[in-house]
Coordinates of C-alpha atoms (C1' of nucleotides) in Angstrom, one line a residue:
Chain A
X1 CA -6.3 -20.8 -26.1
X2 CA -3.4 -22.3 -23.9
X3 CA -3.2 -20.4 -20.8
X4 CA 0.4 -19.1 -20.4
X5 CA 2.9 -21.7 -19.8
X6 CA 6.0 -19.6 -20.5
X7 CA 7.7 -16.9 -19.3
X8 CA 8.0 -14.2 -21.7
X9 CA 11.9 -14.6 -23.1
X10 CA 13.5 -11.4 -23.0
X11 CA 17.0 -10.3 -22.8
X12 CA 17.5 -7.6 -20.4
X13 CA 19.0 -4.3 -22.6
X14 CA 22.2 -3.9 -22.0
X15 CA 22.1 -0.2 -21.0
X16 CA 20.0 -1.6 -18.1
X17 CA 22.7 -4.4 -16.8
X18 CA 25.3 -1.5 -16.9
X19 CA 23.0 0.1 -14.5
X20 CA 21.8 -2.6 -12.3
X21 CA 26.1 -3.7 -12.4
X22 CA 26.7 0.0 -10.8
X23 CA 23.8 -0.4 -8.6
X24 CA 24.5 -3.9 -6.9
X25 CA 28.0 -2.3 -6.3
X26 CA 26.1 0.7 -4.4
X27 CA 23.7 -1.5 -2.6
X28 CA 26.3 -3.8 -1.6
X29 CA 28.2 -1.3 0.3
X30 CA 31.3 -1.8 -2.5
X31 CA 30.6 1.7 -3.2
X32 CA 29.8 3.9 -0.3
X33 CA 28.3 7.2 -0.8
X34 CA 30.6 10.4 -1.9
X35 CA 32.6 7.7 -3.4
X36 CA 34.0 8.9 -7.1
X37 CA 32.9 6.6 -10.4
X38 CA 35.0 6.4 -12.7
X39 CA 34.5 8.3 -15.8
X40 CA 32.2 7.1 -19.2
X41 CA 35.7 6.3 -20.8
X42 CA 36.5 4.2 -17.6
X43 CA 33.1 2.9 -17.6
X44 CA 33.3 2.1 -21.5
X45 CA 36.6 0.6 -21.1
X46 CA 35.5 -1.9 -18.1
X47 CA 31.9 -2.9 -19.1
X48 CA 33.3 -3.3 -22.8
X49 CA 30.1 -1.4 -24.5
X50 CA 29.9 1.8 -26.2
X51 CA 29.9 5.0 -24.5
X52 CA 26.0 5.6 -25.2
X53 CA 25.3 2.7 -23.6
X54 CA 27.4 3.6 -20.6
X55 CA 25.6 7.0 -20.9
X56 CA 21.9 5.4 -21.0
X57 CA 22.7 3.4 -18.1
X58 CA 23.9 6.2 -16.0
X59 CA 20.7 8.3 -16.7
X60 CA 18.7 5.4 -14.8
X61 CA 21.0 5.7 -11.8
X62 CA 20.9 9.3 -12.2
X63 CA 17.2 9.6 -11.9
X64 CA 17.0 7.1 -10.0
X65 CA 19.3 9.4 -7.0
X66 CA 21.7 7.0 -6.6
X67 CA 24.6 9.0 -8.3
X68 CA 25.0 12.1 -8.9
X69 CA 27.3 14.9 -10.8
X70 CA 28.9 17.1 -8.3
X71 CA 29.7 20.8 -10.1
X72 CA 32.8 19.5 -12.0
X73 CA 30.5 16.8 -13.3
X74 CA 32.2 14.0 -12.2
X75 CA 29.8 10.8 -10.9
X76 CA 29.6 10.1 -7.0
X77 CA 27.6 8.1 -5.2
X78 CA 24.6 9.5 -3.5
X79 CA 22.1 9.0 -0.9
X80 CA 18.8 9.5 -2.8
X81 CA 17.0 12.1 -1.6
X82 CA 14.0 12.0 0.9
X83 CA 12.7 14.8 -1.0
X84 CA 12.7 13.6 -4.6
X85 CA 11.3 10.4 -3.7
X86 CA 8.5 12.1 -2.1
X87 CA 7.9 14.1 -5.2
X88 CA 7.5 11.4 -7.2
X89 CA 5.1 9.3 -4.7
X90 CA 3.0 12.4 -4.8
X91 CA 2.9 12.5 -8.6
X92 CA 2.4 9.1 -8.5
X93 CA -0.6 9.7 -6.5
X94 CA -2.2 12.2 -8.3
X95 CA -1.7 10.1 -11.5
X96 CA -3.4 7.8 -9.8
X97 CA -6.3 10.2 -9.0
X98 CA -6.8 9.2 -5.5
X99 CA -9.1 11.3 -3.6
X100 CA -8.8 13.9 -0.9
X101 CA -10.6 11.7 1.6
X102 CA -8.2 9.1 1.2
X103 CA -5.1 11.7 1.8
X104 CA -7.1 13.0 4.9
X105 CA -6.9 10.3 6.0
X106 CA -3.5 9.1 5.7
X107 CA -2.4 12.7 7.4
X108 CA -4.2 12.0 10.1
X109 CA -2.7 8.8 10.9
X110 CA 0.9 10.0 9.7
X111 CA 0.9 13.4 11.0
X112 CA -0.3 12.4 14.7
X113 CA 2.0 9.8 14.7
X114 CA 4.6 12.2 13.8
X115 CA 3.3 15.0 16.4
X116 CA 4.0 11.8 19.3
X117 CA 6.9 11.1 18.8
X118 CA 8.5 14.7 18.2
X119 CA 6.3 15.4 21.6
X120 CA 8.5 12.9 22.9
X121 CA 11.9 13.7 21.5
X122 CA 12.1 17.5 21.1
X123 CA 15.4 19.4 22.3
X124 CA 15.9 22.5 23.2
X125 CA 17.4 23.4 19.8
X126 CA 14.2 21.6 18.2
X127 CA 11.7 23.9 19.9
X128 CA 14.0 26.6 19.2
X129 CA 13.5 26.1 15.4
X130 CA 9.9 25.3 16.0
X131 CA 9.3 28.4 17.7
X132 CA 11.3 30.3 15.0
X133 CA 9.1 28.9 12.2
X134 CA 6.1 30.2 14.2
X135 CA 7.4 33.7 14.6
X136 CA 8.4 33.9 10.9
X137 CA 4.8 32.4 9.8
X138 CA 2.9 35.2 12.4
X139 CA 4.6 37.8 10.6
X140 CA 3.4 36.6 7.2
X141 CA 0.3 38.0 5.2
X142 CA 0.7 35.9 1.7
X143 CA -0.9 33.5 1.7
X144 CA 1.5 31.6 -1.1
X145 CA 4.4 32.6 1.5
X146 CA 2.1 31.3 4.6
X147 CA 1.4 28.1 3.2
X148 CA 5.0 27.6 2.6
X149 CA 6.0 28.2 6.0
X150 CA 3.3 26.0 7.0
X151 CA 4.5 23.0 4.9
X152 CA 8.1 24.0 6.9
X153 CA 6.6 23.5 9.7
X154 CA 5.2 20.3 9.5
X155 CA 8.4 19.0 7.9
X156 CA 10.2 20.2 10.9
X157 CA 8.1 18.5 13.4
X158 CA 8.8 15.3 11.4
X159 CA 12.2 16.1 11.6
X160 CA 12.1 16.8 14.9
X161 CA 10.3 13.2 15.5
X162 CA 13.5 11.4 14.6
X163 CA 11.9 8.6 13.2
X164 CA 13.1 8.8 9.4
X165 CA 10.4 6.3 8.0
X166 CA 7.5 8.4 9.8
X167 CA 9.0 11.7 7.8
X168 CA 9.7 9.9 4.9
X169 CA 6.0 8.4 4.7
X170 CA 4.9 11.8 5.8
X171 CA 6.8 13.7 3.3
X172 CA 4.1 13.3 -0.1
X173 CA 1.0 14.0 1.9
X174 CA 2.4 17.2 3.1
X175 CA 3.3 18.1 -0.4
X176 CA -0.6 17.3 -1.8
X177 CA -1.8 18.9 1.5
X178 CA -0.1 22.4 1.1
X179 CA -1.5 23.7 -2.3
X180 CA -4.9 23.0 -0.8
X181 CA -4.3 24.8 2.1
X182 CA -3.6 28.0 0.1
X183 CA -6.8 27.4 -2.0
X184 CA -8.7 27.5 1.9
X185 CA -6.9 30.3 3.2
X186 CA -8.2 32.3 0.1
X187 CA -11.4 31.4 0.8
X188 CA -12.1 31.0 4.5
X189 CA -10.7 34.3 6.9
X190 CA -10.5 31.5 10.1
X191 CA -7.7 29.6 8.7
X192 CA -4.8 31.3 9.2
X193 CA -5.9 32.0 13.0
X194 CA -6.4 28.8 14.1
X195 CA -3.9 27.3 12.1
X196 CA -1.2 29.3 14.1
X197 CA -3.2 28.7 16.9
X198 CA -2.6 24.6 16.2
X199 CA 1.1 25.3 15.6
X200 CA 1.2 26.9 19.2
X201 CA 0.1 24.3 20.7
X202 CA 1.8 21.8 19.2
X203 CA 5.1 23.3 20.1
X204 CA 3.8 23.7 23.5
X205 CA 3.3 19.7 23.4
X206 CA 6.6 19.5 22.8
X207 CA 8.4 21.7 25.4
X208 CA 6.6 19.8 27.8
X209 CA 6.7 16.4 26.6
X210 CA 3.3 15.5 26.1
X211 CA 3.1 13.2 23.3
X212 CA -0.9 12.7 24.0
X213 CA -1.6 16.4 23.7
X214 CA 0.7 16.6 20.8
X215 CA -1.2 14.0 18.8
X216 CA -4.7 15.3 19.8
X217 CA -4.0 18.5 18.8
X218 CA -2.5 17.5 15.1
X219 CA -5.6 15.2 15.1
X220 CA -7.6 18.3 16.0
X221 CA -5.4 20.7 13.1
X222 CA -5.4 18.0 10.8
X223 CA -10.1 18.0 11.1
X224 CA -9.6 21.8 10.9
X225 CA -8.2 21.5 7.3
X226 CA -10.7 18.9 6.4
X227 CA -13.7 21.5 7.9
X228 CA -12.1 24.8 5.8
X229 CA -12.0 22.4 3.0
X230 CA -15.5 21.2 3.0
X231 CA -16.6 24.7 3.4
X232 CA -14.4 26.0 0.8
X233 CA -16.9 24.2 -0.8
X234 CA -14.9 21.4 -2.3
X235 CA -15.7 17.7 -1.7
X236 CA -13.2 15.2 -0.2
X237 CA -14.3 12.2 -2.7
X238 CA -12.9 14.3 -5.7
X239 CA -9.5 12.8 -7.1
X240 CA -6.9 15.5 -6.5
X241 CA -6.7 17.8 -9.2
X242 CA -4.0 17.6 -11.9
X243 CA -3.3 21.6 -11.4
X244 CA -1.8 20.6 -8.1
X245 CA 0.8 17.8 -9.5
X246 CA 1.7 20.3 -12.1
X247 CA 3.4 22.4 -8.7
X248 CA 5.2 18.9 -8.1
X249 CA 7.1 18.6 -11.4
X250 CA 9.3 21.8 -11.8
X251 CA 12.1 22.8 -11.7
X252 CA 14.8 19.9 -11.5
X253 CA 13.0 17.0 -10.6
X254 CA 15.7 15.8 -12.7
X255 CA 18.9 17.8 -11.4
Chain B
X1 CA 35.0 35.5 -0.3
X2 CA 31.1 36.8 -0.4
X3 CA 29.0 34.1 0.8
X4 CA 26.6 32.9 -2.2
X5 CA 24.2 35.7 -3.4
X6 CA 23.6 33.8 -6.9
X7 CA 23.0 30.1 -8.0
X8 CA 24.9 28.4 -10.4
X9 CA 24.1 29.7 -13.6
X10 CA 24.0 26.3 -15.4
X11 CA 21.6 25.9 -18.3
X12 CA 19.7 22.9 -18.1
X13 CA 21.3 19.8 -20.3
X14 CA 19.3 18.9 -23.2
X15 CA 18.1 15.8 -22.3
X16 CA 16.7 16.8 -19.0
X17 CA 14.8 19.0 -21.1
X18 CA 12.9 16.4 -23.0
X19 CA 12.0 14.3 -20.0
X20 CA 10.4 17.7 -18.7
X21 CA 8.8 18.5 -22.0
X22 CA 7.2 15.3 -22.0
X23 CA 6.7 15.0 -18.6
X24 CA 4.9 18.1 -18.4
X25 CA 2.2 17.1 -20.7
X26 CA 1.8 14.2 -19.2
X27 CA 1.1 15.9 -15.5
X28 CA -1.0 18.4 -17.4
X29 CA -2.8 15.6 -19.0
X30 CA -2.6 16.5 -22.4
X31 CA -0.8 13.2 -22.6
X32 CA -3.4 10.2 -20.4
X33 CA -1.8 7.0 -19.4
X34 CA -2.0 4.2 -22.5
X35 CA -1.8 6.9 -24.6
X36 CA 1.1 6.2 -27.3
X37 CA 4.0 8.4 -27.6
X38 CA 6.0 9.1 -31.0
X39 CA 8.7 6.8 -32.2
X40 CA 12.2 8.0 -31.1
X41 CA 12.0 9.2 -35.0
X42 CA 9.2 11.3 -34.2
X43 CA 10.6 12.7 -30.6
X44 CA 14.0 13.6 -32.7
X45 CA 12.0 15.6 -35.3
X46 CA 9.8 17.1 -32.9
X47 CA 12.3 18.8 -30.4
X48 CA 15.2 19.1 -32.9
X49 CA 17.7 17.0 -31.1
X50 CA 19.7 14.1 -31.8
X51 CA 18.6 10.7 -30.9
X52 CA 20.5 9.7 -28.2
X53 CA 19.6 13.3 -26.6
X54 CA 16.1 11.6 -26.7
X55 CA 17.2 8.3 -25.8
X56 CA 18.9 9.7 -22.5
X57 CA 15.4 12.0 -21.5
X58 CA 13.5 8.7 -22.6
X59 CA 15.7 6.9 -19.6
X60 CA 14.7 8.8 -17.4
X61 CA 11.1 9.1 -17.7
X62 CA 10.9 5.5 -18.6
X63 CA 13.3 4.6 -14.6
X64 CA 10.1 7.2 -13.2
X65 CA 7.8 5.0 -14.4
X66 CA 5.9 7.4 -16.3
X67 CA 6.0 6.0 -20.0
X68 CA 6.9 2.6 -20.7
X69 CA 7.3 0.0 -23.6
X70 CA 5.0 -2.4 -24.5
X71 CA 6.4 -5.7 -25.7
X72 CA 7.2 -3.9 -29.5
X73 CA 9.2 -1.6 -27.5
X74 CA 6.7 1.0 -28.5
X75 CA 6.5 4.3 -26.2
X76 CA 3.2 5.0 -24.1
X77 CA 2.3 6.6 -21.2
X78 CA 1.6 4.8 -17.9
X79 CA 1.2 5.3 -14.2
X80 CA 3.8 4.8 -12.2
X81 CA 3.7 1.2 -10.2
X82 CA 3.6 2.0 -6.4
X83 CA 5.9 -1.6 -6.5
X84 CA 8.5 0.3 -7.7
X85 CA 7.9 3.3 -5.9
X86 CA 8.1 0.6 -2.8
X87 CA 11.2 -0.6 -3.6
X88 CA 13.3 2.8 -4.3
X89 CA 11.7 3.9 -1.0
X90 CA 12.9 1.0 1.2
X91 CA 16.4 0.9 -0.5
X92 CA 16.5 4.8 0.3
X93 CA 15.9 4.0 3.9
X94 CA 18.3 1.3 4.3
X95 CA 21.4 3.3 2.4
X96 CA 20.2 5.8 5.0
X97 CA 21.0 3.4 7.7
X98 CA 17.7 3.8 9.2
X99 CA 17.2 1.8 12.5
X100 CA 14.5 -1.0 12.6
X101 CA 13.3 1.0 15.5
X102 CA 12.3 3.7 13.6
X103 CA 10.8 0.9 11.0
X104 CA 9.1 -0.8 14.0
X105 CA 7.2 2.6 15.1
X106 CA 6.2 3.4 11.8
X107 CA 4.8 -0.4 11.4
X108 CA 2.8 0.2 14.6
X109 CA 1.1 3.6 13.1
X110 CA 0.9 2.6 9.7
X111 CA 0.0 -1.3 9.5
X112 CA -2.7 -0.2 12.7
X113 CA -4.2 2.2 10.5
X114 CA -4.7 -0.1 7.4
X115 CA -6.1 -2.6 9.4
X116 CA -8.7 -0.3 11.0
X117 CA -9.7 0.9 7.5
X118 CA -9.7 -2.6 6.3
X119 CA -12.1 -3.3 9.0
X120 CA -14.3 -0.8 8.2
X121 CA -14.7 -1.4 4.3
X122 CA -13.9 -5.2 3.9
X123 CA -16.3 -6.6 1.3
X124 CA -17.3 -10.0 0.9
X125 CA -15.0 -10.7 -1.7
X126 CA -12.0 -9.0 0.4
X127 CA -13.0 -11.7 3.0
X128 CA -12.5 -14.3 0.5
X129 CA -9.0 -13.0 -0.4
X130 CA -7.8 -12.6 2.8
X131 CA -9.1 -16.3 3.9
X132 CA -8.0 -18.0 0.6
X133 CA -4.4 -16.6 1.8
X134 CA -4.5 -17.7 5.1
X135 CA -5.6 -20.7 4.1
X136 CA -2.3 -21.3 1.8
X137 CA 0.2 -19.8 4.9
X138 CA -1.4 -22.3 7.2
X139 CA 0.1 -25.1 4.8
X140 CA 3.2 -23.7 4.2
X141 CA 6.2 -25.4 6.5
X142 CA 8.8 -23.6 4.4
X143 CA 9.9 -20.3 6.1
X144 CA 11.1 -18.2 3.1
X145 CA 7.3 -19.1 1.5
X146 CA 5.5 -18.4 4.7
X147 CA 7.6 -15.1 4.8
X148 CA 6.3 -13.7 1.6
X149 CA 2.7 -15.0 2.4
X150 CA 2.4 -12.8 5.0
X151 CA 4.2 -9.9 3.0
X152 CA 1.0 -10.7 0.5
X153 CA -1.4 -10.9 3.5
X154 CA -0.2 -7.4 4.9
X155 CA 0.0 -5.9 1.2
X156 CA -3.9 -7.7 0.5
X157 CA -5.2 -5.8 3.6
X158 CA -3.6 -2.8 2.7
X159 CA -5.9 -2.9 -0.3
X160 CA -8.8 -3.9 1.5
X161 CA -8.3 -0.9 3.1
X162 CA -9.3 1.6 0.0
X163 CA -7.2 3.6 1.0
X164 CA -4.3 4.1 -2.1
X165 CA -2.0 6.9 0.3
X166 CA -1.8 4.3 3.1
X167 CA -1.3 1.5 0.8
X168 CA 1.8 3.1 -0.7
X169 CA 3.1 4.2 2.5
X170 CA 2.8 0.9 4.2
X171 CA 4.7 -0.6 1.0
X172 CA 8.2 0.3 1.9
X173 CA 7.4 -1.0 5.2
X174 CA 6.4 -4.1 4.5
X175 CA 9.3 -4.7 2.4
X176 CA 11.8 -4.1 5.0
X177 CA 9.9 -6.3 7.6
X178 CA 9.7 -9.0 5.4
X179 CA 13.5 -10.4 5.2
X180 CA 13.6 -9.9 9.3
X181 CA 10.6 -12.1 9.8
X182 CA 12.6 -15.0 7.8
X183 CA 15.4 -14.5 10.3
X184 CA 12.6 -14.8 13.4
X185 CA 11.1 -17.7 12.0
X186 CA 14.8 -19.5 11.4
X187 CA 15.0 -18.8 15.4
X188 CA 12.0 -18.5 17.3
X189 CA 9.4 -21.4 16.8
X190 CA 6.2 -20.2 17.8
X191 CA 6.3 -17.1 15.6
X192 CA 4.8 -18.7 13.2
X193 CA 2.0 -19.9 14.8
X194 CA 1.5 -16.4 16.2
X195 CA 1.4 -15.1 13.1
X196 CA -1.1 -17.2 12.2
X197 CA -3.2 -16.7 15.4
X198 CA -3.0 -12.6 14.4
X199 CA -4.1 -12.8 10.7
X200 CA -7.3 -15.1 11.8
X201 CA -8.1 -12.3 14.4
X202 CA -7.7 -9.8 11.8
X203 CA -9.8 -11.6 8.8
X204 CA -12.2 -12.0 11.8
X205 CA -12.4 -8.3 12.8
X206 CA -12.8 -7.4 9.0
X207 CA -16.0 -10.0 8.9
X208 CA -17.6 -8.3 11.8
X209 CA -16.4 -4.8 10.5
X210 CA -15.2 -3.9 13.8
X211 CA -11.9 -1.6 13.2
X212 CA -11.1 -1.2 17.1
X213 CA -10.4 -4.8 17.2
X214 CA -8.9 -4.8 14.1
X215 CA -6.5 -2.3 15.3
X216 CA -5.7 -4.0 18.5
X217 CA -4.9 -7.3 16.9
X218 CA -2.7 -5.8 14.6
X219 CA -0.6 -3.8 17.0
X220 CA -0.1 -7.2 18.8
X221 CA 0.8 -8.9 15.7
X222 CA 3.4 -6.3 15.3
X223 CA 4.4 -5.9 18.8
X224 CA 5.2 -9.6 18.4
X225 CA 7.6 -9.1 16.1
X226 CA 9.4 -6.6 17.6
X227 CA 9.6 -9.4 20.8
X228 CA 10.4 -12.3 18.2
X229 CA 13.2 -9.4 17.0
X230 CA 14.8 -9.1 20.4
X231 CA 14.6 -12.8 21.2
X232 CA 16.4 -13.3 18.2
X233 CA 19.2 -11.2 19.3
X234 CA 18.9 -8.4 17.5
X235 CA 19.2 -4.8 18.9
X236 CA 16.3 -2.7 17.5
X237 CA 18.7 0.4 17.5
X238 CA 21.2 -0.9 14.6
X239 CA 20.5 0.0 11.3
X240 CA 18.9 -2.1 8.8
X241 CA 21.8 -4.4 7.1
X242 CA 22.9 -3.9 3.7
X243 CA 22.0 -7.7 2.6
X244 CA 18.3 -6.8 3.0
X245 CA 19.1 -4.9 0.4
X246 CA 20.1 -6.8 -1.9
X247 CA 16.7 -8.4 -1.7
X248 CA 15.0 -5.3 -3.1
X249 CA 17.1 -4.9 -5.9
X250 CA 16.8 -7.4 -8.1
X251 CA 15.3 -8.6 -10.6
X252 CA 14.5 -5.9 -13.1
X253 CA 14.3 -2.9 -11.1
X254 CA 14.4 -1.2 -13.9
X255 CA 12.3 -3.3 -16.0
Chain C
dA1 C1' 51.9 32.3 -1.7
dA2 C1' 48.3 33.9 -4.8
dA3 C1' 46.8 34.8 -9.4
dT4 C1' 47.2 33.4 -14.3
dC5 C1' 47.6 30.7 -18.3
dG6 C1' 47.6 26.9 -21.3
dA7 C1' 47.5 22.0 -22.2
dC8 C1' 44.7 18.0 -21.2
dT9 C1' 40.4 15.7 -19.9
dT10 C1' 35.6 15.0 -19.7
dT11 C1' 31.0 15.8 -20.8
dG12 C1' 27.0 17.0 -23.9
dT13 C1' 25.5 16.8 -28.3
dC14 C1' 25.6 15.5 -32.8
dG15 C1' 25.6 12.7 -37.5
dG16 C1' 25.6 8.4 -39.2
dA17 C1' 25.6 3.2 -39.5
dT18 C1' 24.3 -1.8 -38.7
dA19 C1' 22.0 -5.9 -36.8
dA20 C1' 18.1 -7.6 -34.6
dA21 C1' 13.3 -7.5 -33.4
dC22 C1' 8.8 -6.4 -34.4
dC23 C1' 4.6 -5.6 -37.4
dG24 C1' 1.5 -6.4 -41.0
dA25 C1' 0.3 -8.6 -45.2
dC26 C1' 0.3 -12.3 -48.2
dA27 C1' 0.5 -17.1 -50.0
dG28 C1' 0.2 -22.0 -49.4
dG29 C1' -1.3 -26.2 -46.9
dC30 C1' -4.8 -28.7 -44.0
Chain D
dG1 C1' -11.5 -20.9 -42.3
dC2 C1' -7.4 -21.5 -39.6
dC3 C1' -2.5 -22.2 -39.2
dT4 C1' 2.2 -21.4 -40.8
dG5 C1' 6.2 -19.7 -43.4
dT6 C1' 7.9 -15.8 -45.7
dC7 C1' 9.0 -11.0 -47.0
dG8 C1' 9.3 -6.1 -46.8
dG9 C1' 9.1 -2.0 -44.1
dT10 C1' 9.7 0.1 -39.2
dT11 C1' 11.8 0.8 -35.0
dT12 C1' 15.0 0.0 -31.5
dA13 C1' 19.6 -1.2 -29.3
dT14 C1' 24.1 -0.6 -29.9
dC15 C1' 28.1 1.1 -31.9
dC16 C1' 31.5 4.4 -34.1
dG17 C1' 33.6 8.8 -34.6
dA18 C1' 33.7 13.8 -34.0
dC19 C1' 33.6 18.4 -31.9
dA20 C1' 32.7 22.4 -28.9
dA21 C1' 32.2 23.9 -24.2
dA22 C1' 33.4 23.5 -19.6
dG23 C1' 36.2 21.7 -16.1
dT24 C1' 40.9 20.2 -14.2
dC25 C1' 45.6 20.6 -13.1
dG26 C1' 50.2 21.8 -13.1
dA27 C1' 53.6 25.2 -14.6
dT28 C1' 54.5 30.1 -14.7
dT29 C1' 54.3 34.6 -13.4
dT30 C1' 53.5 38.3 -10.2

DNA sequence: AAATCGACTTTGTCGGATAAACCGACAGGC
DNA sequence: GCCTGTCGGTTTATCCGACAAAGTCGATTT
């Protein structure tokens, strides 16, 4: 057989155009975020197709987060969420079925990174939330509620790193790393200690600017949840379990 | 006025409903990837909706990347492209006016990290790959061409690395670094030369599985381009421009 | 000025309809 | 046997029209 010579001809839908139309508008500053869109009627009336149409196209942007409905549900612009995009990398990765090992390992790299440079930026108000995150987290017994905190925590520091892309990348590792930690705490007594114990440190790293102690001990809290995970007797070349995305999907991945 | 004890009791729109319904079962794998899904026919009978109440929840599983059409047009199930994923990522971070600082320093963590892991698991056959497209940069003259060359040479070791989380982290990355090494290049002649000198250093340090070196070589490479950046003229502190953009949207994002 | 009310607008959902594209099968020609 | 043209049955893309529920907004009342 002929290898492929042509392109495959296809006409792109046109619930898509009104879409990618909206979006070039977006990404081309001609709409700025908060901006109002007009309504389906308007949108019917200037793109000339049927209000379906209009309707399928805005679902893309929709999910997509680049619009939104505010209460009233009227379309605006929108920043797209650092959260929902993380979501969906996460899902994407479990689909995927990539393996704890190769998670660990991105933590590792993303999380010290992340430890540095907060080490390095931290205000007083940062430490401040830090340190309040660790008091609420002491007081905790659940180990549901812990975990949560936990995952907080480790958002705030990437917060705190002011380095949007690190917490961006970060964010979908800490989401496939937290259910895990509640399946370790259940098992192994230890973890809750010396995970506070990590936390203290870190925060110390911060007040005093030490970005090298900061990363060694993230490095150092980061191996503890491999060790607890080994021991919980679970091995790091298993693909992450679909029981863990099912945690990523609800509710309103699509509000 | 009380400050908010309650959330907005709004019940979740129909369509919304269907994309969760479906999506559910495909997290919970009752639904595996290449798997068909009903015709819109079916869907309509199925949840007892209208058809463009399935046609909107279609949307937006179909802009998540979690079911596709084939070339009939036929619904299945498929895994979410980490392309995509890439390139809603990147766009997020430019609309969010991050700086190319904050780019820069998440380069040096996450491209240092790929390489090291590239280093440490190259095959053969990776060699070969990574060679074959140094081989074809070293003949290009045209920048734009040698621009995505590299883009390939950076993605190709990020696979090398066998390490899926990193991979998709370093995506968004590399897309944003791309268009900016195009505008070096335009300005600064020895960058490409450089860039040349770095990737044979790197191909080298993945022959003689030596990841320290690896590393090293790879936070010069992108230490460069931070120095070709300034020489350029740029600051590092202003946010990414809009027209890079552009570049991610189109063609058929949405296809 | 604040609360209230009613007319108007907009969205979510529905039923139905048509043209075009796709699929599979079948017949005829080489 | 392989290729091509044709035909009927499916399925999708788009359109039209309609209606109830919820939201908006200005006029009215308190």
């Amino acid at each position: 057989m002929e290898p492929n010579r042509f392109e495959r001809l296809a006409p792109t839908p046109t619930y898509q155009r009104v879409a990618e139309a909206i979006e070039n508008d977006i990404l081309g500053g001609k709409l700025q975020p908060g901006d109002r869109i007009g309504t389906e009627a308007d949108l019917v009336r200037q793109f000339g197709v049927n209000r379906s149409t209009v309707r399928e196209g805005i679902r893309l942007l929709e999910q997509g987060g680049l619009i939104r409905r505010d209460q009233s549900r009227r379309l605006y612009v929108s920043l797209p969420r650092y959260n929902r995009l993380a979501t969906r990398v996460s899902r994407a990765l479990v689909l995927h079925q990539v393996t704890f090992r190769e998670v660990w390992e991105a933590a590792m790299t993303l999380e010290a990174a992340t430890a540095e440079a907060a080490a390095a930026r931290a205000t007083a108000e940062d430490i401040a939330a830090l340190e309040d995150n660790l008091a609420r987290m002491a007081g905790i017994t659940d180990h549901q509620a812990f975990c949560e905190a936990d995952s907080d925590f480790h958002a705030l520091l990437a917060r705190v790193s002011k380095n949007r892309v690190l917490e961006l990348a970060r964010e979908p590792v800490g989401l496939l790393f937290t259910p895990t930690l509640k399946m370790i705490m259940d098992q192994v007594a230890s973890a809750g200690p010396r995970n506070l114990e990590a936390h203290r440190h870190l925060i110390e790293a911060c007040r005093s600017h030490d970005p090298a102690t900061a990363r060694d001990w993230m490095r150092r809290h980061i191996a503890d949840w491999r060790r607890g995970f080994e021991i919980a007797g679970k091995s790091l070349d298993d693909p992450i379990e679909r029981t863990f995305a099912a945690h990523l999907g609800l509710p309103g991945a699509y509000r």
